[in-house]
Coordinates of C-alpha atoms and ligand atoms in Angstrom, one line a residue:
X303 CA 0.0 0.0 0.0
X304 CA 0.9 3.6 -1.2
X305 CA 2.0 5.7 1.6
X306 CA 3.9 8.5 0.0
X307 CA 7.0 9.9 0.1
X308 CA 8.3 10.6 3.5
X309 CA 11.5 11.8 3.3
X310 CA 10.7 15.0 1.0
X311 CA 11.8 18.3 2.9
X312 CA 9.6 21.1 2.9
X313 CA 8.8 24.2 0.5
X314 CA 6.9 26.9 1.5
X315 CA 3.6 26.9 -0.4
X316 CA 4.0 29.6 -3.9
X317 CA 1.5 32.7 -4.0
X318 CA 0.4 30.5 -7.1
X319 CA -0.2 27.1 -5.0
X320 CA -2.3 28.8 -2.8
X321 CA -4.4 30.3 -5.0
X322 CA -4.9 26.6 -5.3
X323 CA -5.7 25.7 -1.8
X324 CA -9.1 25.9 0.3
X325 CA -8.6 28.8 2.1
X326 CA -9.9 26.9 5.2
X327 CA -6.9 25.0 5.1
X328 CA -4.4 28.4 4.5
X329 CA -6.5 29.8 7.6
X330 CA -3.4 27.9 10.0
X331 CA -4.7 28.8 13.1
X332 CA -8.0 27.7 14.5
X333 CA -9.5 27.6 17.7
X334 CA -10.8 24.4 18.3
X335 CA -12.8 22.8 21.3
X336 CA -9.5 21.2 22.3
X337 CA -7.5 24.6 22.2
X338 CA -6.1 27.2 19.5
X339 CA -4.5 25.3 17.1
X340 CA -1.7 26.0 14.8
X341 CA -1.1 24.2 11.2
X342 CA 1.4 26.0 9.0
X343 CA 2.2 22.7 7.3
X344 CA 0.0 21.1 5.6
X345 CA -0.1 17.6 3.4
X346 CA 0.3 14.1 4.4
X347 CA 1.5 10.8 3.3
X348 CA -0.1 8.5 5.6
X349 CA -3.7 8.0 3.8
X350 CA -5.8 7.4 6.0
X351 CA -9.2 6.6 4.9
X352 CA -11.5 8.4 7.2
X353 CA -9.1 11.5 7.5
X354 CA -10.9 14.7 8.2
X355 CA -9.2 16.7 5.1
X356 CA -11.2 14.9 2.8
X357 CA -14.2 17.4 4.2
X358 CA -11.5 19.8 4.4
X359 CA -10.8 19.6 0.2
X360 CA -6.8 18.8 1.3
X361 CA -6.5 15.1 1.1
X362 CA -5.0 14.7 -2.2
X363 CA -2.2 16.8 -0.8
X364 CA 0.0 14.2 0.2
X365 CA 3.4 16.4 0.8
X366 CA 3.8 18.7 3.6
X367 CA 3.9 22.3 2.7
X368 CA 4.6 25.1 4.6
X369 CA 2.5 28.1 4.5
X370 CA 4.6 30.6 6.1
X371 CA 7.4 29.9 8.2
X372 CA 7.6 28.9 11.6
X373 CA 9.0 31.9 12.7
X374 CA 6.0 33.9 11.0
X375 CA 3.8 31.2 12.5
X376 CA 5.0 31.4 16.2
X377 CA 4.6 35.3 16.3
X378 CA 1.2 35.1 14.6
X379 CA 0.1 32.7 17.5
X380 CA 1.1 34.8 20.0
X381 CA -0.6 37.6 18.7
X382 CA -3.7 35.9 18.4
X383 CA -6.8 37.9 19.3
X384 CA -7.5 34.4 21.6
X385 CA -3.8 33.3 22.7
X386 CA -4.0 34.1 26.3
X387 CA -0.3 33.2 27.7
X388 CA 0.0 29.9 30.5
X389 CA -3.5 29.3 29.5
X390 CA -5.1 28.9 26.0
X391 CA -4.2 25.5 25.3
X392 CA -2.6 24.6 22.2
X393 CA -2.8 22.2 19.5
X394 CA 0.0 21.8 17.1
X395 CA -0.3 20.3 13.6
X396 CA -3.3 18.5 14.5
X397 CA -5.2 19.3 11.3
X398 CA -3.8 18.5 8.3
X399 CA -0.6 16.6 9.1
X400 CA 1.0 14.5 11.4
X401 CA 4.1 16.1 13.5
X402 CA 5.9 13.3 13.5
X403 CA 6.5 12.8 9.6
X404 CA 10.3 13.0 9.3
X405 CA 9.9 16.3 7.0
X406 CA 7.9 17.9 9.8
X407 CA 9.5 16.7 12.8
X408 CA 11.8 19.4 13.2
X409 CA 9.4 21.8 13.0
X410 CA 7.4 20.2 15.5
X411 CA 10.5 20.4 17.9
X412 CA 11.4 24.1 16.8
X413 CA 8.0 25.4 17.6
X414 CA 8.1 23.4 20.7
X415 CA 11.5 24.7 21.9
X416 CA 10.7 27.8 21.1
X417 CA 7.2 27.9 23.0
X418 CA 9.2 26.6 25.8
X419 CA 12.3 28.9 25.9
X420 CA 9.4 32.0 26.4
X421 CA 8.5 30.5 29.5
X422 CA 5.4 29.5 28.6
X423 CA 3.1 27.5 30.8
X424 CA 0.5 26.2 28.3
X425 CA -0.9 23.4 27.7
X426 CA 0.3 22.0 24.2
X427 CA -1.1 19.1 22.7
X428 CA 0.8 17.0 19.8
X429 CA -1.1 14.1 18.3
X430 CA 1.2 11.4 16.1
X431 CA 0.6 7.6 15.0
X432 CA 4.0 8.1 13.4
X433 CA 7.4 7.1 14.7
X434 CA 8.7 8.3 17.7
X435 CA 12.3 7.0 18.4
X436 CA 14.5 7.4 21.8
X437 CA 16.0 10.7 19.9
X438 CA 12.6 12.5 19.2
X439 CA 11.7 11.5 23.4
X440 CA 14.9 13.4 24.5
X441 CA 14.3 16.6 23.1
X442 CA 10.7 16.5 24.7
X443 CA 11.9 15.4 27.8
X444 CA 14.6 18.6 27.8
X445 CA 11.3 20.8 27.5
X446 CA 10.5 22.6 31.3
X447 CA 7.8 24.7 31.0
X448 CA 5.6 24.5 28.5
X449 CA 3.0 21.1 29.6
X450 CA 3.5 18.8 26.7
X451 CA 0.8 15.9 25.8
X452 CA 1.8 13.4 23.4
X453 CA -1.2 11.7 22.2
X454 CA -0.5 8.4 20.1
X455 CA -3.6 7.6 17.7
X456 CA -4.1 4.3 17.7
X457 CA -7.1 2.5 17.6
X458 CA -6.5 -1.7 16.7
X459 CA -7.5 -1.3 12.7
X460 CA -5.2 -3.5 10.8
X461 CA -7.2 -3.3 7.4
X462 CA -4.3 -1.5 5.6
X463 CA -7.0 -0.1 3.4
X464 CA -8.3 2.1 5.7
X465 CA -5.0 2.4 7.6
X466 CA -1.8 2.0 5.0
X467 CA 0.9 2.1 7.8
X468 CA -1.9 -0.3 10.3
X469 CA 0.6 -3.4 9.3
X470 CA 4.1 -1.6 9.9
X471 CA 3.1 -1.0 14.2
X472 CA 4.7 2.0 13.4
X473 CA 2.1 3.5 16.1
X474 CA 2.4 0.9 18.9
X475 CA 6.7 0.8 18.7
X476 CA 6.4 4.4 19.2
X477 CA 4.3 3.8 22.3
X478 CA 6.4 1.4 23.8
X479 CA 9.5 3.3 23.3
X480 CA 7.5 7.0 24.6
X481 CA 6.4 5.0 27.6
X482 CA 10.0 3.6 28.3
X483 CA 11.5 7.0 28.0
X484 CA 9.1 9.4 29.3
X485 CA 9.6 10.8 32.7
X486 CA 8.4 14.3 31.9
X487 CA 6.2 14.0 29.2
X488 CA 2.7 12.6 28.8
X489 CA 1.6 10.3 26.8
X490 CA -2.3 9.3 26.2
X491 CA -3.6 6.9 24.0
X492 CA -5.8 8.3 21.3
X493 CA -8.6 5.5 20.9
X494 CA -9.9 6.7 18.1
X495 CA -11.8 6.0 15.6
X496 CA -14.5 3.2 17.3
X497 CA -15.8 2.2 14.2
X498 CA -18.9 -0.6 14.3
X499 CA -17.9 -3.6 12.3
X500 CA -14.0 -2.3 12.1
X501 CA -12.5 -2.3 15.7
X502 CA -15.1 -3.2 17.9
X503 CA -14.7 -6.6 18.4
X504 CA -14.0 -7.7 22.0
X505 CA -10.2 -8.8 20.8
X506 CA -9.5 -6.0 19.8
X507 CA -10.6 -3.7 22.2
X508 CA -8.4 -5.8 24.7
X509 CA -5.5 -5.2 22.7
X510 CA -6.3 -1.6 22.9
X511 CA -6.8 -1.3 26.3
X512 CA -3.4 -3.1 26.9
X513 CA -1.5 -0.8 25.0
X514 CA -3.2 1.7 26.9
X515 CA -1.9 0.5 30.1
X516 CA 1.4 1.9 28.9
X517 CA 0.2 5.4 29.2
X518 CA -1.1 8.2 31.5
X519 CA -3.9 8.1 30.0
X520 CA -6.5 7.3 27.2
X521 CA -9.2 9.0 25.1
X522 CA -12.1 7.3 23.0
X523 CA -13.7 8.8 20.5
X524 CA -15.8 8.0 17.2
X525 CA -16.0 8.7 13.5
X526 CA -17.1 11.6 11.1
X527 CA -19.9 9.9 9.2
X528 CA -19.8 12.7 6.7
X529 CA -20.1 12.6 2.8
X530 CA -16.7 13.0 1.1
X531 CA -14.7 10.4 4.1
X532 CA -17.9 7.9 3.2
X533 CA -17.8 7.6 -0.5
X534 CA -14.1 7.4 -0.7
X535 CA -14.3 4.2 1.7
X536 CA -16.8 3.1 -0.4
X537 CA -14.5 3.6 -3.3
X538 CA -12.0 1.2 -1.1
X539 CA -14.4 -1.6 -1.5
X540 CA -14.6 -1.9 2.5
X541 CA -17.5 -1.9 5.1
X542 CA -18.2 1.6 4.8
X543 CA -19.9 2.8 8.5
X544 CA -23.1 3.8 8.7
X545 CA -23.8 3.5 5.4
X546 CA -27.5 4.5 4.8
X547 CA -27.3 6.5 8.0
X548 CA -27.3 10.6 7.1
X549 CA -24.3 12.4 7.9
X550 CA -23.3 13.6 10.6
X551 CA -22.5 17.2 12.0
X552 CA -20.3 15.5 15.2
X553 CA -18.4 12.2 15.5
X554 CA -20.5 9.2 16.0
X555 CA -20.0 7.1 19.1
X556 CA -22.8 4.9 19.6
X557 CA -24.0 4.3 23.0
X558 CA -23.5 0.6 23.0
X559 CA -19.3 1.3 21.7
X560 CA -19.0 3.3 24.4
X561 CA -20.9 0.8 26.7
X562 CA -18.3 -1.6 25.8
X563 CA -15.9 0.8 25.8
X564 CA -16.3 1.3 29.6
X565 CA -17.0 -2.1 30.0
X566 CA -13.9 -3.9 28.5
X567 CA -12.1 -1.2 30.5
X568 CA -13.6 -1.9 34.0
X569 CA -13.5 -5.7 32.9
X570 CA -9.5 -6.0 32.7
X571 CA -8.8 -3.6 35.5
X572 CA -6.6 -1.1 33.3
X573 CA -5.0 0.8 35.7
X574 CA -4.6 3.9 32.8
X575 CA -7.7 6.3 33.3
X576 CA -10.3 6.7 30.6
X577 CA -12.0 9.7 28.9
X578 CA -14.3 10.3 26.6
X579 CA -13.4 14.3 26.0
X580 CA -9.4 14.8 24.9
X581 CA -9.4 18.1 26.7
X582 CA -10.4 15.6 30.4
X583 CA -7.3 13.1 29.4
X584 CA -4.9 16.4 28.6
X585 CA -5.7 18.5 32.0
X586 CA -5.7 14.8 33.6
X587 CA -2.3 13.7 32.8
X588 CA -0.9 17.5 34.2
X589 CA -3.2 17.1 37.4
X590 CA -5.0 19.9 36.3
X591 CA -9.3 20.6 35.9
X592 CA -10.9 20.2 32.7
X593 CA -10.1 23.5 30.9
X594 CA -13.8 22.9 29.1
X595 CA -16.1 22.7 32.1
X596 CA -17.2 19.1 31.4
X597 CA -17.7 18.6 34.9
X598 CA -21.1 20.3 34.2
X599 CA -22.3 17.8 31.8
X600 CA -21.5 15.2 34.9
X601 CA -22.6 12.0 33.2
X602 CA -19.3 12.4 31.6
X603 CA -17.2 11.9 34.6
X604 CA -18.4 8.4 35.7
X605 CA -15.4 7.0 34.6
X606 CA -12.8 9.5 35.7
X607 CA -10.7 8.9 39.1
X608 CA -12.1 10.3 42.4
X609 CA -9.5 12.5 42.6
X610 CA -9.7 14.4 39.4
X611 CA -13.5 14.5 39.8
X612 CA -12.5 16.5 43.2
X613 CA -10.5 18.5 41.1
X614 CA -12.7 19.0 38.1
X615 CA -15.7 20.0 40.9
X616 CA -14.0 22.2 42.9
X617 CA -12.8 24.6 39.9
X618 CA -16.0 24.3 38.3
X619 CA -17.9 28.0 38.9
X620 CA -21.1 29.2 37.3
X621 CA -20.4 32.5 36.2
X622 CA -23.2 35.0 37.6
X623 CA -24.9 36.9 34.9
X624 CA -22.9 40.3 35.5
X625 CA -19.9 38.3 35.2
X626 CA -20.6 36.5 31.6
X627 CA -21.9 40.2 30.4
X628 CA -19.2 42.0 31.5
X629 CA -16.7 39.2 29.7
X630 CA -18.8 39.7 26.8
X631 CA -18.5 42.9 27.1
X632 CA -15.0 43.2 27.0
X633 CA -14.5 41.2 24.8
X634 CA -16.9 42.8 22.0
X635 CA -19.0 39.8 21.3
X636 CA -22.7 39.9 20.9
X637 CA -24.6 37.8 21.7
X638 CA -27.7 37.2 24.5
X639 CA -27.2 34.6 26.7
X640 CA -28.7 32.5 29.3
X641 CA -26.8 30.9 32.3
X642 CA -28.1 26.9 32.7
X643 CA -27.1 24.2 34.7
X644 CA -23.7 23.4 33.6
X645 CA -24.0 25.4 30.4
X646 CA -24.6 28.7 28.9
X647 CA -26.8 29.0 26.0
X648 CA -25.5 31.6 23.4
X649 CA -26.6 32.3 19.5
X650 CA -24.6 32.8 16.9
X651 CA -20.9 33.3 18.3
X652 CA -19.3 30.7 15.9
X653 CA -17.2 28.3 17.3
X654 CA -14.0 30.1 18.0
X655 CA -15.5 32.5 20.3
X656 CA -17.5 30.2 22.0
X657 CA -14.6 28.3 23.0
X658 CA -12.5 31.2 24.0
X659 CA -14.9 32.1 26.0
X660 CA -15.4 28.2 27.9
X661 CA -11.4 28.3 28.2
X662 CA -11.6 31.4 29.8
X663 CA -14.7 30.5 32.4
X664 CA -13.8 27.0 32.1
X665 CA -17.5 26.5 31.8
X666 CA -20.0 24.9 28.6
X667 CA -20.7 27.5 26.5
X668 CA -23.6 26.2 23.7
X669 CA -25.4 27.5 20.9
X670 CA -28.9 27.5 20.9
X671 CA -29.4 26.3 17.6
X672 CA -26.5 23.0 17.9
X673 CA -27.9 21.5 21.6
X674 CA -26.4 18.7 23.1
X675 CA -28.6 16.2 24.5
X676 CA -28.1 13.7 27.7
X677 CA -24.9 10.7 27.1
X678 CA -24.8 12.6 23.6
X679 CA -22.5 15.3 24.3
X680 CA -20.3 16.1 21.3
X681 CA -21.6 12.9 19.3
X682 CA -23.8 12.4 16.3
X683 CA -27.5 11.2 16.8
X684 CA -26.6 7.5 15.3
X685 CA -27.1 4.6 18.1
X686 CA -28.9 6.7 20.2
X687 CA -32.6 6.6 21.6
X688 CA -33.6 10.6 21.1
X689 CA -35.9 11.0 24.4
X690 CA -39.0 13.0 24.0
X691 CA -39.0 14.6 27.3
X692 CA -35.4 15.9 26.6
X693 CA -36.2 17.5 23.1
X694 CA -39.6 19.2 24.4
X695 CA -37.3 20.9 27.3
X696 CA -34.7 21.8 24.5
X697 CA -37.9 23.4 22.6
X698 CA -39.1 25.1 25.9
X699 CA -35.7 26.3 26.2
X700 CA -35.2 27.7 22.8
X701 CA -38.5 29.3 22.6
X702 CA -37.3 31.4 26.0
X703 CA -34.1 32.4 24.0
X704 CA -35.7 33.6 21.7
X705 CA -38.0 35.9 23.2
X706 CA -35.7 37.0 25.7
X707 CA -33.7 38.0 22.8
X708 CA -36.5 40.1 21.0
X709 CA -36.9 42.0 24.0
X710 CA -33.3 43.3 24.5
Ligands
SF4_1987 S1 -14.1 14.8 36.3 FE1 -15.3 15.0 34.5 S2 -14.7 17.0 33.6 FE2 -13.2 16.4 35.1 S3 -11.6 15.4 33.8 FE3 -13.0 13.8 34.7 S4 -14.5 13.5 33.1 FE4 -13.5 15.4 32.6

């Protein structure tokens, strides 16, 4: 199986390739629900079949290209209107490459070292199923202040069809030897995606969970059921996931994966903690709350440790009304809002402001019109029972919104 050529260096994208290129993708920082997120380079090799840049128009780009340079990139993420220094946590190359490719590794360690020689206290996440060797664990073990995460994707597909490097354990040596080095650094397994009829059988779960014992800890998620990632499986001639099924706005976990999930887990006694939200495995493995606010959408947190659920409640503050106003406020965004349980309700923010604003009150902040609904939270409506009760209350809710907002 193709998986491109890795050991091309990188050229800074021309003024006439990205004329080419969705400006989505030349757009190089994001903020994302798992922090602000910053993708200078772009392209990959690896081909994976469900990758998100086929929604993203990018996955025929199969060399990593720089769009400015990392100098350009580090100052323009500092400046960002949402970088808040020690506490906007950050996501590095976790879009449209992987960090660990031998052409970007050395960016990956530049911006790194350089994030860390500022003093920096932030949170920085870096997400990889490519090789990590002993070399690549010493330079981030030699970094002291910025608090790394090293999250290894990896997720017990073998089909090299839908995974071209799945055969080569490319992912799970670079486990073993991060977990042998690491003193410093963290390391969580990234279990994802849980795909019905790909990785869910009981085998192969176990497997999953034992590699997971070798980290700090470990993350589950699901699969974007959407258009472009579904007919190219289908063009792969393998069991395309919820085929039939429409497509999906958010990841789809269904309830009974992550019944197992939990199950399997609690079954085999793995020591390693599990999460279902990255940004509850990232402040986890720094002994730190959830910078998202989870705790208030508490069915979440029946499978976290007691004491990180002691940490997670005793951070967790409802903003008062003047508060949130005043934030919004100063902040210049406009929107009306009203304060839940667990939640604020907003309209028309957009995503990046919305989660500035969580990362700053460490609290849910929703839109009206995208709810989340009970043991749904973040996932799409396939394998779930919608409950009646809960979308009437939504309605009630809505309704409310919406007149409070005619009358300000
Ligand atoms: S207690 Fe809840 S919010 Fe906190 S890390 Fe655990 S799952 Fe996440």
């Amino acid at each position: 199986m193709y998986i491109g050529n890795l050991d091309s260096t990188i050229s800074l994208l021309s003024e006439y390739e990205k004329l080419k290129t969705p400006s989505y993708m030349l757009d190089y920082i994001n903020y994302r629900k798992s922090g602000l997120s910053l993708n200078h380079i772009i392209g990959c090799p690896l081909n994976c079949a469900y990758c998100v840049r086929h929604f993203w128009g990018n996955f025929d780009d199969k060399t990593p290209h720089m769009i400015c340079t990392d100098e350009e990139a580090i100052t323009s993420l500092l400046n960002h209107q949402y970088f808040i220094p020690d506490v906007t946590p950050i996501q590095l190359f976790n879009k449209a490459t992987d960090p660990f490719l031998p052409s970007v590794k050395a960016h990956t360690f530049y911006i790194l070292n350089s994030l860390d020689k500022k003093g920096l206290k932030n949170i920085v996440t870096v997400i990889t199923r490519y090789k990590v060797d002993e070399e690549d664990m010493k330079i981030l073990e030699s970094l002291e202040n910025i608090k790394l995460v090293l999250f290894f994707t990896y997720s017990g597909i073998t089909e090299s069809r839908i995974e071209p490097i799945a055969p080569f354990d490319i992912t799970l040596n670079s486990i073993r030897i991060a977990s042998k080095m690491r003193k410093k650094t963290k390391i969580v397994l990234y279990w994802r995606p849980i795909v019905i009829g790909w990785n869910d059988a009981e085998e192969t779960m176990k497997k999953v969970l034992d590699v997971g014992s070798l980290c700090d800890g470990i993350v589950f998620t699901g699969y974007y059921h959407k258009e472009k990632n579904s007919k190219y499986i289908e063009s792969l001639s393998v069991n395309t996931p919820y085929s039939g099924e429409s497509f999906q706005r958010r990841k789809v976990l269904p309830q009974e994966l992550d019944e197992k999930v939990v199950r399997l887990h609690r079954e085999l006694k793995v020591e390693t903690p599990l999460f279902r939200k990255t940004s509850c495995g990232a402040s986890f493995v720094h002994n730190l709350p959830d910078y998202n606010g989870h705790w208030g959408i508490n069915e979440l947190c029946d499978i976290c440790p007691s004491e990180q659920k002691k940490l997670c409640s005793s951070t967790h503050k409802k903003p008062s009304y003047s508060e949130m106003y005043d934030l919004l406020n100063k902040l210049n965004y406009k929107t009306h809002f009203i304060i839940d349980n667990g939640h604020i309700w907003t309209k028309g923010l957009g995503e990046e402001k919305r989660y500035h604003l969580q990362h700053i009150l460490g609290f849910q902040v929703w839109d009206i019109n995208l709810p989340h609904y009970e043991h749904q939270h973040g996932r799409g409506e396939i394998g779930f029972q919608q409950n009646q009760l809960e979308i009437e209350n939504y309605l009630k809710m809505k309704k409310k919104f919406d007149e409070h907002s005619l009358q300000i």
